[in-house]
PDB file of C-alpha atoms in Angstrom:
ATOM      1  CA  MET Q   1     -23.923 -32.885  44.640  1.00 61.00           C
ATOM      2  CA  GLU Q   2     -22.687 -32.252  41.104  1.00 69.00           C
ATOM      3  CA  SER Q   3     -18.941 -32.000  40.585  1.00 74.00           C
ATOM      4  CA  CYS Q   4     -16.455 -31.740  37.706  1.00 82.00           C
ATOM      5  CA  LEU Q   5     -12.749 -31.999  36.881  1.00 83.00           C
ATOM      6  CA  THR Q   6     -11.067 -28.614  37.306  1.00 83.00           C
ATOM      7  CA  PRO Q   7      -7.658 -27.072  36.475  1.00 81.00           C
ATOM      8  CA  THR Q   8      -6.780 -27.477  40.145  1.00 82.00           C
ATOM      9  CA  ASP Q   9      -7.541 -31.213  39.877  1.00 87.00           C
ATOM     10  CA  ILE Q  10      -5.177 -31.430  36.910  1.00 87.00           C
ATOM     11  CA  MET Q  11      -2.461 -29.743  38.988  1.00 85.00           C
ATOM     12  CA  HIS Q  12      -2.955 -32.406  41.681  1.00 89.00           C
ATOM     13  CA  ILE Q  13      -2.654 -35.193  39.098  1.00 89.00           C
ATOM     14  CA  THR Q  14       0.592 -33.707  37.675  1.00 88.00           C
ATOM     15  CA  GLY Q  15       2.003 -32.961  41.139  1.00 86.00           C
ATOM     16  CA  ASP Q  16       2.095 -29.155  40.659  1.00 82.00           C
ATOM     17  CA  PHE Q  17      -0.274 -28.625  43.574  1.00 76.00           C
ATOM     18  CA  GLU Q  18      -1.062 -30.990  46.409  1.00 77.00           C
ATOM     19  CA  LYS Q  19      -3.126 -29.166  48.986  1.00 79.00           C
ATOM     20  CA  TRP Q  20      -6.313 -31.213  48.519  1.00 82.00           C
ATOM     21  CA  ASN Q  21      -7.296 -34.802  47.769  1.00 86.00           C
ATOM     22  CA  THR Q  22      -4.930 -36.015  45.028  1.00 89.00           C
ATOM     23  CA  LYS Q  23      -6.576 -39.453  44.894  1.00 91.00           C
ATOM     24  CA  ALA Q  24      -9.983 -38.002  44.214  1.00 90.00           C
ATOM     25  CA  ALA Q  25      -8.522 -35.882  41.409  1.00 90.00           C
ATOM     26  CA  GLU Q  26      -6.891 -38.945  39.896  1.00 92.00           C
ATOM     27  CA  ILE Q  27     -10.109 -40.957  39.999  1.00 91.00           C
ATOM     28  CA  GLY Q  28     -11.969 -38.089  38.368  1.00 91.00           C
ATOM     29  CA  GLY Q  29      -9.272 -37.844  35.735  1.00 92.00           C
ATOM     30  CA  GLN Q  30      -9.420 -41.564  35.025  1.00 93.00           C
ATOM     31  CA  ILE Q  31     -13.193 -41.466  34.537  1.00 91.00           C
ATOM     32  CA  ILE Q  32     -12.890 -38.662  31.954  1.00 90.00           C
ATOM     33  CA  ALA Q  33      -9.887 -40.283  30.223  1.00 92.00           C
ATOM     34  CA  LYS Q  34     -11.763 -43.568  29.880  1.00 92.00           C
ATOM     35  CA  LYS Q  35     -14.740 -41.768  28.382  1.00 89.00           C
ATOM     36  CA  PHE Q  36     -12.487 -40.370  25.642  1.00 89.00           C
ATOM     37  CA  ASN Q  37     -10.509 -43.587  25.337  1.00 92.00           C
ATOM     38  CA  ILE Q  38      -7.173 -41.969  26.097  1.00 92.00           C
ATOM     39  CA  SER Q  39      -4.606 -42.300  28.929  1.00 92.00           C
ATOM     40  CA  LEU Q  40      -4.598 -40.085  31.996  1.00 91.00           C
ATOM     41  CA  ASP Q  41      -1.338 -38.506  30.877  1.00 91.00           C
ATOM     42  CA  GLN Q  42      -2.864 -37.687  27.480  1.00 92.00           C
ATOM     43  CA  LEU Q  43      -5.839 -36.156  29.183  1.00 91.00           C
ATOM     44  CA  THR Q  44      -3.735 -33.856  31.367  1.00 91.00           C
ATOM     45  CA  VAL Q  45      -1.710 -32.702  28.323  1.00 90.00           C
ATOM     46  CA  LYS Q  46      -4.942 -32.050  26.347  1.00 90.00           C
ATOM     47  CA  ILE Q  47      -6.663 -30.130  29.175  1.00 89.00           C
ATOM     48  CA  ARG Q  48      -3.640 -28.017  29.983  1.00 88.00           C
ATOM     49  CA  ARG Q  49      -3.315 -27.047  26.316  1.00 88.00           C
ATOM     50  CA  GLN Q  50      -7.022 -26.196  26.084  1.00 87.00           C
ATOM     51  CA  ILE Q  51      -6.809 -24.007  29.193  1.00 87.00           C
ATOM     52  CA  LYS Q  52      -3.914 -22.099  27.728  1.00 88.00           C
ATOM     53  CA  GLU Q  53      -5.781 -21.687  24.436  1.00 87.00           C
ATOM     54  CA  LYS Q  54      -8.844 -20.395  26.260  1.00 86.00           C
ATOM     55  CA  ILE Q  55      -6.814 -17.849  28.252  1.00 86.00           C
ATOM     56  CA  TYR Q  56      -5.076 -16.764  25.046  1.00 87.00           C
ATOM     57  CA  PHE Q  57      -8.360 -16.360  23.120  1.00 85.00           C
ATOM     58  CA  GLU Q  58     -10.014 -14.310  25.919  1.00 83.00           C
ATOM     59  CA  ILE Q  59      -7.054 -12.002  26.172  1.00 84.00           C
ATOM     60  CA  VAL Q  60      -6.860 -11.407  22.391  1.00 84.00           C
ATOM     61  CA  LYS Q  61     -10.639 -11.013  22.217  1.00 80.00           C
ATOM     62  CA  MET Q  62     -10.555  -8.359  24.941  1.00 78.00           C
ATOM     63  CA  LEU Q  63      -7.700  -6.486  23.325  1.00 78.00           C
ATOM     64  CA  LEU Q  64      -9.385  -6.554  19.902  1.00 76.00           C
ATOM     65  CA  SER Q  65     -12.707  -5.405  21.348  1.00 70.00           C
ATOM     66  CA  ASN Q  66     -10.931  -2.575  23.230  1.00 66.00           C
ATOM     67  CA  ARG Q  67      -9.399  -1.412  19.960  1.00 66.00           C
ATOM     68  CA  ASP Q  68     -12.522  -1.562  17.799  1.00 64.00           C
ATOM     69  CA  GLU Q  69     -15.989  -0.703  19.128  1.00 59.00           C
ATOM     70  CA  TYR Q  70     -17.606  -2.646  16.275  1.00 59.00           C
ATOM     71  CA  LEU Q  71     -16.382  -5.878  17.867  1.00 60.00           C
ATOM     72  CA  ILE Q  72     -17.932  -4.869  21.177  1.00 53.00           C
ATOM     73  CA  ASP Q  73     -21.294  -4.213  19.541  1.00 54.00           C
ATOM     74  CA  ASN Q  74     -21.332  -7.149  17.172  1.00 58.00           C
ATOM     75  CA  GLY Q  75     -19.192  -9.800  18.840  1.00 59.00           C
ATOM     76  CA  LEU Q  76     -16.763 -12.192  17.203  1.00 61.00           C
ATOM     77  CA  SER Q  77     -17.854 -14.627  14.517  1.00 64.00           C
ATOM     78  CA  ASN Q  78     -16.778 -18.225  14.390  1.00 67.00           C
ATOM     79  CA  SER Q  79     -14.396 -17.342  11.541  1.00 70.00           C
ATOM     80  CA  PHE Q  80     -12.799 -14.690  13.678  1.00 73.00           C
ATOM     81  CA  TYR Q  81     -12.338 -17.238  16.421  1.00 75.00           C
ATOM     82  CA  LYS Q  82     -10.517 -19.565  14.011  1.00 78.00           C
ATOM     83  CA  LEU Q  83      -8.335 -16.707  12.858  1.00 78.00           C
ATOM     84  CA  ILE Q  84      -7.310 -15.871  16.426  1.00 80.00           C
ATOM     85  CA  MET Q  85      -6.550 -19.536  17.200  1.00 82.00           C
ATOM     86  CA  MET Q  86      -4.429 -19.775  14.031  1.00 80.00           C
ATOM     87  CA  GLY Q  87      -2.283 -17.156  15.693  1.00 78.00           C
ATOM     88  CA  TYR Q  88      -1.863 -19.376  18.736  1.00 81.00           C
ATOM     89  CA  GLU Q  89      -0.872 -22.306  16.554  1.00 81.00           C
ATOM     90  CA  ASP Q  90       1.540 -20.189  14.527  1.00 76.00           C
ATOM     91  CA  ALA Q  91       3.256 -18.997  17.705  1.00 77.00           C
ATOM     92  CA  VAL Q  92       3.597 -22.480  19.213  1.00 77.00           C
ATOM     93  CA  ALA Q  93       4.755 -23.892  15.928  1.00 73.00           C
ATOM     94  CA  GLY Q  94       7.299 -21.050  15.550  1.00 67.00           C
ATOM     95  CA  SER Q  95       8.980 -22.127  18.740  1.00 52.00           C
ATOM     96  CA  LYS Q  96       9.448 -25.538  17.207  1.00 54.00           C
ATOM     97  CA  GLY Q  97      10.970 -24.200  13.979  1.00 51.00           C
ATOM     98  CA  ARG Q  98       8.107 -25.110  11.625  1.00 53.00           C
ATOM     99  CA  GLN Q  99       8.077 -23.052   8.392  1.00 55.00           C
ATOM    100  CA  LYS Q 100       5.077 -20.834   7.804  1.00 59.00           C
ATOM    101  CA  PHE Q 101       4.051 -19.118   4.560  1.00 64.00           C
ATOM    102  CA  LEU Q 102       1.770 -16.662   6.418  1.00 66.00           C
ATOM    103  CA  SER Q 103       1.634 -15.857  10.120  1.00 69.00           C
ATOM    104  CA  THR Q 104      -1.474 -14.574  11.916  1.00 74.00           C
ATOM    105  CA  GLN Q 105       0.277 -14.232  15.269  1.00 77.00           C
ATOM    106  CA  PHE Q 106      -0.971 -11.653  17.718  1.00 81.00           C
ATOM    107  CA  THR Q 107       1.322  -9.782  20.099  1.00 81.00           C
ATOM    108  CA  THR Q 108       0.867  -7.092  22.809  1.00 83.00           C
ATOM    109  CA  ASP Q 109       2.956  -4.595  24.725  1.00 83.00           C
ATOM    110  CA  PHE Q 110       0.745  -5.058  27.827  1.00 83.00           C
ATOM    111  CA  ASN Q 111       2.070  -7.142  30.670  1.00 85.00           C
ATOM    112  CA  LEU Q 112      -0.234  -9.888  31.837  1.00 85.00           C
ATOM    113  CA  VAL Q 113      -1.031 -10.028  35.567  1.00 84.00           C
ATOM    114  CA  GLY Q 114      -2.436 -13.367  36.741  1.00 82.00           C
ATOM    115  CA  ILE Q 115      -4.425 -14.396  39.783  1.00 78.00           C
ATOM    116  CA  GLY Q 116      -5.770 -17.702  41.043  1.00 75.00           C
ATOM    117  CA  ALA Q 117      -3.995 -20.801  42.384  1.00 70.00           C
ATOM    118  CA  PRO Q 118      -3.294 -22.495  38.999  1.00 73.00           C
ATOM    119  CA  ILE Q 119      -2.190 -19.310  37.148  1.00 78.00           C
ATOM    120  CA  HIS Q 120       1.579 -19.872  37.426  1.00 81.00           C
ATOM    121  CA  ILE Q 121       1.195 -23.071  35.417  1.00 80.00           C
ATOM    122  CA  TYR Q 122      -0.629 -21.450  32.492  1.00 83.00           C
ATOM    123  CA  LEU Q 123       0.051 -17.760  32.195  1.00 86.00           C
ATOM    124  CA  PRO Q 124       3.780 -17.783  31.448  1.00 87.00           C
ATOM    125  CA  ASP Q 125       3.268 -19.903  28.329  1.00 87.00           C
ATOM    126  CA  VAL Q 126       0.404 -17.656  27.157  1.00 88.00           C
ATOM    127  CA  ALA Q 127       2.575 -14.577  27.706  1.00 89.00           C
ATOM    128  CA  ALA Q 128       5.275 -16.138  25.642  1.00 87.00           C
ATOM    129  CA  VAL Q 129       2.832 -16.781  22.776  1.00 86.00           C
ATOM    130  CA  LEU Q 130       1.813 -13.120  22.931  1.00 87.00           C
ATOM    131  CA  ASN Q 131       5.468 -12.066  23.082  1.00 86.00           C
ATOM    132  CA  THR Q 132       5.047 -10.213  26.325  1.00 88.00           C
ATOM    133  CA  ASN Q 133       5.784 -10.562  30.065  1.00 89.00           C
ATOM    134  CA  CYS Q 134       3.596 -11.917  32.862  1.00 86.00           C
ATOM    135  CA  LYS Q 135       3.569 -10.926  36.505  1.00 86.00           C
ATOM    136  CA  ILE Q 136       2.155 -13.171  39.197  1.00 81.00           C
ATOM    137  CA  PRO Q 137       1.578 -11.395  42.531  1.00 78.00           C
ATOM    138  CA  GLU Q 138       2.721 -12.999  45.768  1.00 76.00           C
ATOM    139  CA  LYS Q 139      -0.880 -13.502  46.955  1.00 73.00           C
ATOM    140  CA  ALA Q 140      -2.143 -14.628  43.550  1.00 69.00           C
ATOM    141  CA  ALA Q 141      -3.633 -17.807  44.969  1.00 69.00           C
ATOM    142  CA  VAL Q 142      -6.194 -15.866  47.095  1.00 67.00           C
ATOM    143  CA  ALA Q 143      -6.549 -12.748  44.972  1.00 62.00           C
ATOM    144  CA  ASN Q 144      -9.211 -14.405  42.850  1.00 59.00           C
ATOM    145  CA  ALA Q 145     -11.382 -15.107  45.966  1.00 56.00           C
ATOM    146  CA  VAL Q 146     -10.983 -11.527  47.137  1.00 53.00           C
ATOM    147  CA  GLY Q 147     -11.888 -10.232  43.692  1.00 53.00           C
ATOM    148  CA  ALA Q 148     -15.076 -12.336  43.670  1.00 52.00           C
ATOM    149  CA  ILE Q 149     -16.199 -10.507  46.835  1.00 50.00           C
ATOM    150  CA  THR Q 150     -15.244  -6.953  45.994  1.00 51.00           C
ATOM    151  CA  GLY Q 151     -14.967  -6.887  42.196  1.00 58.00           C
ATOM    152  CA  ASN Q 152     -17.419  -6.376  39.314  1.00 66.00           C
ATOM    153  CA  ILE Q 153     -21.023  -7.453  38.959  1.00 75.00           C
ATOM    154  CA  SER Q 154     -21.701  -9.668  35.963  1.00 79.00           C
ATOM    155  CA  VAL Q 155     -25.194 -10.372  34.683  1.00 86.00           C
ATOM    156  CA  LYS Q 156     -26.455 -12.081  31.532  1.00 89.00           C
ATOM    157  CA  GLU Q 157     -29.682 -12.721  29.640  1.00 92.00           C
ATOM    158  CA  GLU Q 158     -30.135 -15.067  26.674  1.00 93.00           C
ATOM    159  CA  ILE Q 159     -33.178 -14.957  24.369  1.00 94.00           C
ATOM    160  CA  GLU Q 160     -33.848 -17.830  22.048  1.00 95.00           C
ATOM    161  CA  ILE Q 161     -35.341 -17.176  18.556  1.00 94.00           C
ATOM    162  CA  LYS Q 162     -36.936 -20.234  16.949  1.00 94.00           C
ATOM    163  CA  PRO Q 163     -38.073 -20.252  13.342  1.00 93.00           C
ATOM    164  CA  ILE Q 164     -41.605 -21.389  12.630  1.00 93.00           C
ATOM    165  CA  TYR Q 165     -41.557 -23.747   9.649  1.00 91.00           C
ATOM    166  CA  ASN Q 166     -44.405 -24.774   7.361  1.00 88.00           C
ATOM    167  CA  ILE Q 167     -44.468 -26.677   4.109  1.00 86.00           C
ATOM    168  CA  SER Q 168     -43.337 -23.622   2.045  1.00 84.00           C
ATOM    169  CA  GLY Q 169     -40.555 -22.571   4.478  1.00 87.00           C
ATOM    170  CA  ILE Q 170     -40.338 -20.167   7.427  1.00 90.00           C
ATOM    171  CA  GLU Q 171     -43.540 -18.339   8.246  1.00 91.00           C
ATOM    172  CA  GLY Q 172     -42.346 -16.490  11.313  1.00 93.00           C
ATOM    173  CA  TYR Q 173     -40.173 -16.447  14.360  1.00 94.00           C
ATOM    174  CA  ILE Q 174     -40.875 -16.921  18.059  1.00 95.00           C
ATOM    175  CA  CYS Q 175     -38.735 -15.381  20.844  1.00 95.00           C
ATOM    176  CA  HIS Q 176     -38.386 -16.854  24.288  1.00 94.00           C
ATOM    177  CA  SER Q 177     -37.002 -14.733  27.157  1.00 92.00           C
ATOM    178  CA  THR Q 178     -37.077 -15.168  30.936  1.00 90.00           C
ATOM    179  CA  GLU Q 179     -40.030 -12.760  31.002  1.00 90.00           C
ATOM    180  CA  GLY Q 180     -42.192 -14.299  28.296  1.00 89.00           C
ATOM    181  CA  ARG Q 181     -42.518 -14.892  24.544  1.00 91.00           C
ATOM    182  CA  LYS Q 182     -43.268 -12.915  21.421  1.00 93.00           C
ATOM    183  CA  GLU Q 183     -43.829 -13.751  17.739  1.00 94.00           C
ATOM    184  CA  PHE Q 184     -42.637 -11.850  14.664  1.00 94.00           C
ATOM    185  CA  GLU Q 185     -43.059 -12.339  10.911  1.00 92.00           C
ATOM    186  CA  LYS Q 186     -39.548 -11.188   9.964  1.00 93.00           C
ATOM    187  CA  TYR Q 187     -36.133 -12.264  11.258  1.00 94.00           C
ATOM    188  CA  ASP Q 188     -34.738  -8.770  11.585  1.00 93.00           C
ATOM    189  CA  GLN Q 189     -37.719  -7.713  13.720  1.00 94.00           C
ATOM    190  CA  ALA Q 190     -37.215 -10.722  15.993  1.00 94.00           C
ATOM    191  CA  VAL Q 191     -33.493 -10.007  16.453  1.00 94.00           C
ATOM    192  CA  ALA Q 192     -34.050  -6.309  17.091  1.00 94.00           C
ATOM    193  CA  TRP Q 193     -36.683  -7.037  19.689  1.00 95.00           C
ATOM    194  CA  ALA Q 194     -34.648  -9.777  21.334  1.00 95.00           C
ATOM    195  CA  THR Q 195     -31.561  -7.568  21.544  1.00 94.00           C
ATOM    196  CA  SER Q 196     -33.487  -4.653  23.066  1.00 94.00           C
ATOM    197  CA  GLN Q 197     -35.375  -6.937  25.471  1.00 94.00           C
ATOM    198  CA  ALA Q 198     -32.229  -8.772  26.595  1.00 94.00           C
ATOM    199  CA  GLU Q 199     -30.520  -5.472  27.396  1.00 93.00           C
ATOM    200  CA  VAL Q 200     -33.620  -4.275  29.368  1.00 93.00           C
ATOM    201  CA  ILE Q 201     -33.654  -7.506  31.401  1.00 93.00           C
ATOM    202  CA  VAL Q 202     -29.896  -7.193  32.031  1.00 92.00           C
ATOM    203  CA  LYS Q 203     -30.441  -3.722  33.441  1.00 90.00           C
ATOM    204  CA  LYS Q 204     -33.140  -5.076  35.730  1.00 90.00           C
ATOM    205  CA  LYS Q 205     -30.858  -7.886  36.885  1.00 89.00           C
ATOM    206  CA  GLY Q 206     -28.054  -5.354  37.475  1.00 87.00           C
ATOM    207  CA  ASN Q 207     -30.355  -3.073  39.520  1.00 85.00           C
ATOM    208  CA  ALA Q 208     -31.578  -6.090  41.587  1.00 83.00           C
ATOM    209  CA  ARG Q 209     -27.964  -6.795  42.490  1.00 78.00           C
ATOM    210  CA  ASP Q 210     -27.272  -3.151  43.414  1.00 76.00           C
ATOM    211  CA  ALA Q 211     -25.082  -2.417  40.403  1.00 77.00           C
ATOM    212  CA  GLY Q 212     -23.843   1.149  39.835  1.00 71.00           C
ATOM    213  CA  ARG Q 213     -22.310   1.768  36.409  1.00 74.00           C
ATOM    214  CA  LEU Q 214     -23.244  -1.054  34.113  1.00 79.00           C
ATOM    215  CA  SER Q 215     -21.711  -1.543  30.634  1.00 82.00           C
ATOM    216  CA  ILE Q 216     -23.844  -3.755  28.430  1.00 87.00           C
ATOM    217  CA  PHE Q 217     -22.665  -5.777  25.379  1.00 86.00           C
ATOM    218  CA  SER Q 218     -24.808  -7.841  23.001  1.00 89.00           C
ATOM    219  CA  GLU Q 219     -24.119 -10.570  20.482  1.00 90.00           C
ATOM    220  CA  VAL Q 220     -26.155 -12.649  18.025  1.00 92.00           C
ATOM    221  CA  LYS Q 221     -25.317 -16.240  17.112  1.00 91.00           C
ATOM    222  CA  ASP Q 222     -27.149 -18.478  14.644  1.00 90.00           C
ATOM    223  CA  SER Q 223     -27.196 -22.280  14.851  1.00 89.00           C
ATOM    224  CA  LYS Q 224     -27.602 -23.996  11.508  1.00 86.00           C
ATOM    225  CA  ASN Q 225     -27.658 -27.523  10.090  1.00 85.00           C
ATOM    226  CA  LYS Q 226     -26.119 -26.994   6.700  1.00 79.00           C
ATOM    227  CA  GLU Q 227     -28.200 -24.058   5.440  1.00 80.00           C
ATOM    228  CA  ILE Q 228     -31.264 -24.738   7.658  1.00 86.00           C
ATOM    229  CA  LEU Q 229     -31.659 -22.278  10.523  1.00 89.00           C
ATOM    230  CA  LEU Q 230     -32.259 -24.114  13.773  1.00 90.00           C
ATOM    231  CA  GLU Q 231     -32.231 -21.259  16.225  1.00 92.00           C
ATOM    232  CA  THR Q 232     -30.687 -17.915  17.064  1.00 93.00           C
ATOM    233  CA  ILE Q 233     -29.407 -16.957  20.481  1.00 93.00           C
ATOM    234  CA  VAL Q 234     -29.225 -13.280  21.459  1.00 94.00           C
ATOM    235  CA  THR Q 235     -27.080 -12.702  24.482  1.00 92.00           C
ATOM    236  CA  ALA Q 236     -26.740  -9.510  26.479  1.00 91.00           C
ATOM    237  CA  ARG Q 237     -24.059  -9.202  29.143  1.00 88.00           C
ATOM    238  CA  GLY Q 238     -23.720  -6.491  31.769  1.00 87.00           C
ATOM    239  CA  ILE Q 239     -20.580  -5.742  33.711  1.00 81.00           C
ATOM    240  CA  GLY Q 240     -20.497  -3.129  36.414  1.00 77.00           C
ATOM    241  CA  THR Q 241     -19.466  -2.213  39.905  1.00 72.00           C
ATOM    242  CA  PHE Q 242     -21.400  -2.169  43.214  1.00 68.00           C
ATOM    243  CA  LYS Q 243     -22.951   1.185  44.055  1.00 62.00           C
ATOM    244  CA  TRP Q 244     -21.156   1.218  47.327  1.00 54.00           C
ATOM    245  CA  LEU Q 245     -17.641   0.679  45.895  1.00 51.00           C
TER     246      LEU Q 245
END
């Protein structure tokens, strides 16, 4: 059986939550800490910070996408990600009194409502960074499990576009999806087909899972080594509800 270190394990290590096997969590933490040549304490601090950063990023990303449909259709670039995380660093540094020449801090008037067993450890700090309030329901620890049963359907399809190189450069592109492969001479043609095909497959997956209303979002990401294109990943995601809800 495959297993991994989780936020709940970190809570066991730090003593914030002790319902399960603390010793197993500590052993898992020590293995990971040794791999990165750091102490267990340093590992817990690092992971807790990364979890908060991830929550912060996803919230800001959702709010930005909700405000601008372009971001829904085109996704966020790596530069946009860096800009958002600069806002997190500015907010954290601001609480320590560090002088800033320019702030990229994001704030919101929305209250954050958290669910899941570890949420009380992470969400209050994220809410403070966003200059807002958080609310943690009494049954937050089990709300996430209930939501997994009765909540939204989420489906995804990724299509890989590989450039075909010859001595003079790129002579074409080959697309790989879960339903087959197709070749194109031009990059734009390959991306257009991959985007359309990914959305079609997502619709099929949604129908197979008895989805009702299904909202589909697509994004295109290039992977390069310096200026050499290695591959392009076209991802379509569908989020919807069950027909019977």
